[in-house]
GROMACS .gro file of C-alpha atoms in nm:
model
  163
    1MET     CA    1  -0.345  -0.194  -0.137
    2LEU     CA    2  -0.130  -0.054   0.140
    3VAL     CA    3  -0.201   0.296   0.270
    4ASP     CA    4   0.058   0.293   0.540
    5HIS     CA    5   0.245   0.617   0.604
    6ARG     CA    6   0.454   0.518   0.902
    7PRO     CA    7   0.826   0.448   0.934
    8SER     CA    8   0.913   0.202   0.655
    9GLY     CA    9   0.553   0.213   0.533
   10GLY     CA   10   0.418   0.203   0.185
   11ILE     CA   11   0.134   0.338  -0.025
   12GLY     CA   12   0.014   0.156  -0.334
   13GLY     CA   13   0.193  -0.175  -0.279
   14PHE     CA   14   0.058  -0.502  -0.144
   15PHE     CA   15   0.070  -0.718   0.166
   16GLY     CA   16  -0.098  -1.058   0.153
   17ASN     CA   17  -0.247  -1.047   0.501
   18GLY     CA   18  -0.362  -1.402   0.575
   19LEU     CA   19  -0.245  -1.513   0.229
   20ALA     CA   20   0.107  -1.633   0.319
   21SER     CA   21   0.187  -1.276   0.431
   22PHE     CA   22   0.367  -1.187   0.109
   23SER     CA   23   0.503  -0.837   0.062
   24ALA     CA   24   0.514  -0.686  -0.287
   25VAL     CA   25   0.604  -0.318  -0.265
   26PRO     CA   26   0.768  -0.069  -0.500
   27PHE     CA   27   0.920   0.154  -0.230
   28ALA     CA   28   0.904   0.249   0.135
   29ILE     CA   29   0.830   0.587   0.285
   30ASP     CA   30   0.867   0.761   0.618
   31VAL     CA   31   0.710   1.064   0.777
   32ALA     CA   32   0.913   1.385   0.791
   33VAL     CA   33   0.873   1.585   1.110
   34ASP     CA   34   0.908   1.956   1.174
   35ALA     CA   35   1.124   2.120   1.444
   36ASP     CA   36   0.854   2.050   1.702
   37GLY     CA   37   0.835   1.680   1.611
   38ARG     CA   38   0.501   1.708   1.432
   39PRO     CA   39   0.440   1.518   1.106
   40ALA     CA   40   0.509   1.752   0.813
   41GLY     CA   41   0.511   1.532   0.502
   42LEU     CA   42   0.637   1.214   0.345
   43VAL     CA   43   0.993   1.126   0.246
   44ALA     CA   44   1.167   0.820   0.105
   45ASP     CA   45   1.254   0.563   0.369
   46ASP     CA   46   1.627   0.542   0.444
   47PRO     CA   47   1.736   0.182   0.372
   48ALA     CA   48   2.020   0.218   0.626
   49THR     CA   49   1.778   0.277   0.914
   50SER     CA   50   1.466   0.108   0.777
   51VAL     CA   51   1.256  -0.108   1.007
   52GLU     CA   52   1.128  -0.305   0.706
   53PRO     CA   53   1.355  -0.233   0.410
   54VAL     CA   54   1.229  -0.282   0.056
   55THR     CA   55   1.431  -0.561  -0.096
   56ALA     CA   56   1.491  -0.646  -0.460
   57GLU     CA   57   1.282  -0.959  -0.397
   58LYS     CA   58   0.979  -0.756  -0.280
   59ARG     CA   59   1.003  -0.526  -0.585
   60ALA     CA   60   1.055  -0.819  -0.823
   61ARG     CA   61   0.715  -0.965  -0.726
   62LEU     CA   62   0.557  -0.668  -0.904
   63LYS     CA   63   0.497  -0.645  -1.279
   64HIS     CA   64   0.523  -0.266  -1.239
   65ALA     CA   65   0.692  -0.069  -0.960
   66ALA     CA   66   0.687   0.312  -0.947
   67ASP     CA   67   0.981   0.515  -0.826
   68VAL     CA   68   0.949   0.670  -0.480
   69GLU     CA   69   1.040   1.018  -0.608
   70ASP     CA   70   0.759   1.005  -0.866
   71PHE     CA   71   0.519   0.905  -0.590
   72LEU     CA   72   0.636   1.186  -0.360
   73ASN     CA   73   0.579   1.436  -0.643
   74VAL     CA   74   0.209   1.343  -0.672
   75TRP     CA   75   0.120   1.278  -0.305
   76ARG     CA   76  -0.078   1.560  -0.144
   77TRP     CA   77   0.016   1.601   0.221
   78ASP     CA   78  -0.265   1.716   0.449
   79ASP     CA   79  -0.519   1.692   0.166
   80TRP     CA   80  -0.731   1.431  -0.006
   81ASN     CA   81  -0.558   1.186  -0.238
   82GLU     CA   82  -0.723   0.974  -0.504
   83LEU     CA   83  -0.650   0.603  -0.487
   84ARG     CA   84  -0.755   0.373  -0.769
   85ILE     CA   85  -0.745  -0.005  -0.770
   86ARG     CA   86  -0.820  -0.227  -1.068
   87CYS     CA   87  -0.864  -0.595  -0.990
   88VAL     CA   88  -0.924  -0.826  -1.288
   89GLY     CA   89  -0.977  -1.202  -1.278
   90ALA     CA   90  -1.043  -1.476  -1.024
   91LEU     CA   91  -0.669  -1.484  -0.950
   92PRO     CA   92  -0.644  -1.117  -1.027
   93VAL     CA   93  -0.397  -0.884  -1.178
   94ILE     CA   94  -0.419  -0.592  -0.935
   95THR     CA   95  -0.307  -0.245  -1.043
   96THR     CA   96  -0.291   0.063  -0.820
   97TRP     CA   97  -0.269   0.435  -0.892
   98VAL     CA   98  -0.225   0.734  -0.662
   99ASN     CA   99  -0.340   1.070  -0.798
  100GLY     CA  100  -0.317   0.931  -1.152
  101LEU     CA  101   0.034   0.782  -1.115
  102LYS     CA  102   0.055   0.406  -1.171
  103ILE     CA  103   0.220   0.275  -0.855
  104ALA     CA  104   0.219  -0.104  -0.870
  105GLU     CA  105   0.088  -0.405  -1.058
  106LEU     CA  106   0.074  -0.756  -0.916
  107ASP     CA  107  -0.025  -1.077  -1.094
  108THR     CA  108  -0.153  -1.302  -0.817
  109ALA     CA  109  -0.168  -1.604  -1.050
  110THR     CA  110   0.209  -1.598  -1.109
  111LEU     CA  111   0.323  -1.447  -0.777
  112GLU     CA  112   0.615  -1.634  -0.623
  113SER     CA  113   0.656  -1.600  -0.249
  114PRO     CA  114   0.728  -1.851   0.029
  115ASN     CA  115   0.413  -2.045   0.127
  116TYR     CA  116   0.198  -1.857  -0.129
  117ASN     CA  117  -0.022  -2.087  -0.335
  118PRO     CA  118  -0.260  -1.928  -0.587
  119ALA     CA  119  -0.499  -2.225  -0.582
  120ASP     CA  120  -0.527  -2.205  -0.202
  121VAL     CA  121  -0.600  -1.830  -0.224
  122LEU     CA  122  -0.872  -1.892  -0.482
  123GLY     CA  123  -1.017  -2.159  -0.255
  124VAL     CA  124  -1.033  -1.919   0.041
  125LEU     CA  125  -1.156  -1.608  -0.140
  126GLY     CA  126  -1.365  -1.764  -0.415
  127GLU     CA  127  -1.389  -1.632  -0.769
  128ARG     CA  128  -1.549  -1.302  -0.664
  129GLY     CA  129  -1.312  -1.224  -0.376
  130HIS     CA  130  -1.401  -0.954  -0.126
  131ILE     CA  131  -1.341  -0.588  -0.050
  132ALA     CA  132  -1.223  -0.472   0.291
  133LEU     CA  133  -1.102  -0.144   0.440
  134GLU     CA  134  -0.860  -0.213   0.723
  135VAL     CA  135  -0.692   0.028   0.961
  136HIS     CA  136  -0.425  -0.089   1.205
  137ASP     CA  137  -0.365   0.066   1.543
  138ASN     CA  138  -0.032   0.114   1.720
  139ASP     CA  139   0.137  -0.212   1.813
  140SER     CA  140   0.436  -0.350   2.001
  141MET     CA  141   0.666  -0.342   1.695
  142PHE     CA  142   0.604   0.021   1.598
  143GLY     CA  143   0.479   0.161   1.927
  144GLU     CA  144   0.338   0.509   1.875
  145ALA     CA  145   0.514   0.544   1.538
  146ARG     CA  146   0.232   0.384   1.341
  147TRP     CA  147  -0.020   0.654   1.430
  148GLY     CA  148   0.095   0.997   1.539
  149LYS     CA  149  -0.111   1.215   1.768
  150GLY     CA  150  -0.406   1.353   1.576
  151ALA     CA  151  -0.356   1.118   1.280
  152GLN     CA  152  -0.669   1.024   1.087
  153CYS     CA  153  -0.771   0.777   0.823
  154ARG     CA  154  -1.080   0.882   0.634
  155TRP     CA  155  -1.247   0.755   0.319
  156ARG     CA  156  -1.491   0.931   0.090
  157ASN     CA  157  -1.646   0.892  -0.253
  158ILE     CA  158  -1.583   0.518  -0.269
  159ARG     CA  159  -1.701   0.379  -0.600
  160ILE     CA  160  -1.705   0.022  -0.725
  161LYS     CA  161  -1.740  -0.059  -1.093
  162GLU     CA  162  -1.776  -0.416  -1.212
  163LEU     CA  163  -1.552  -0.482  -1.513
   0.00000   0.00000   0.00000
């Protein structure tokens, strides 16, 4: 599940890192800045200036795709947000929620994306898969835009329930 509030970022969608690098996202967001250039909240990404625009193809990979305005209405800027992920099956159906709003649902068994092969993914991850928390730093593509000064990524109250 992406938690990526940067220019053309996304929260609640999916990127198959190391799994044919598929992108399945319902919307893209950007960070609004105040008069002094400090981050002040999230806004919908502008497709005309987007670094990584959300395409119809990326949305179509999802069985459910929330609207960006609904997401923006539930996101709590400068506060804790509750993220929920349900992952069911060896080639799972993965569903995400943010603060109770269903954001995205992806069926990895039927996903169609260039170079993506469900059997290969199952072979790499195994039937039980794995859980990872990953945070990216600034890079050559986004420069300092990925992480603003003083930005933090923190996790708390992580719970895992076997279904």
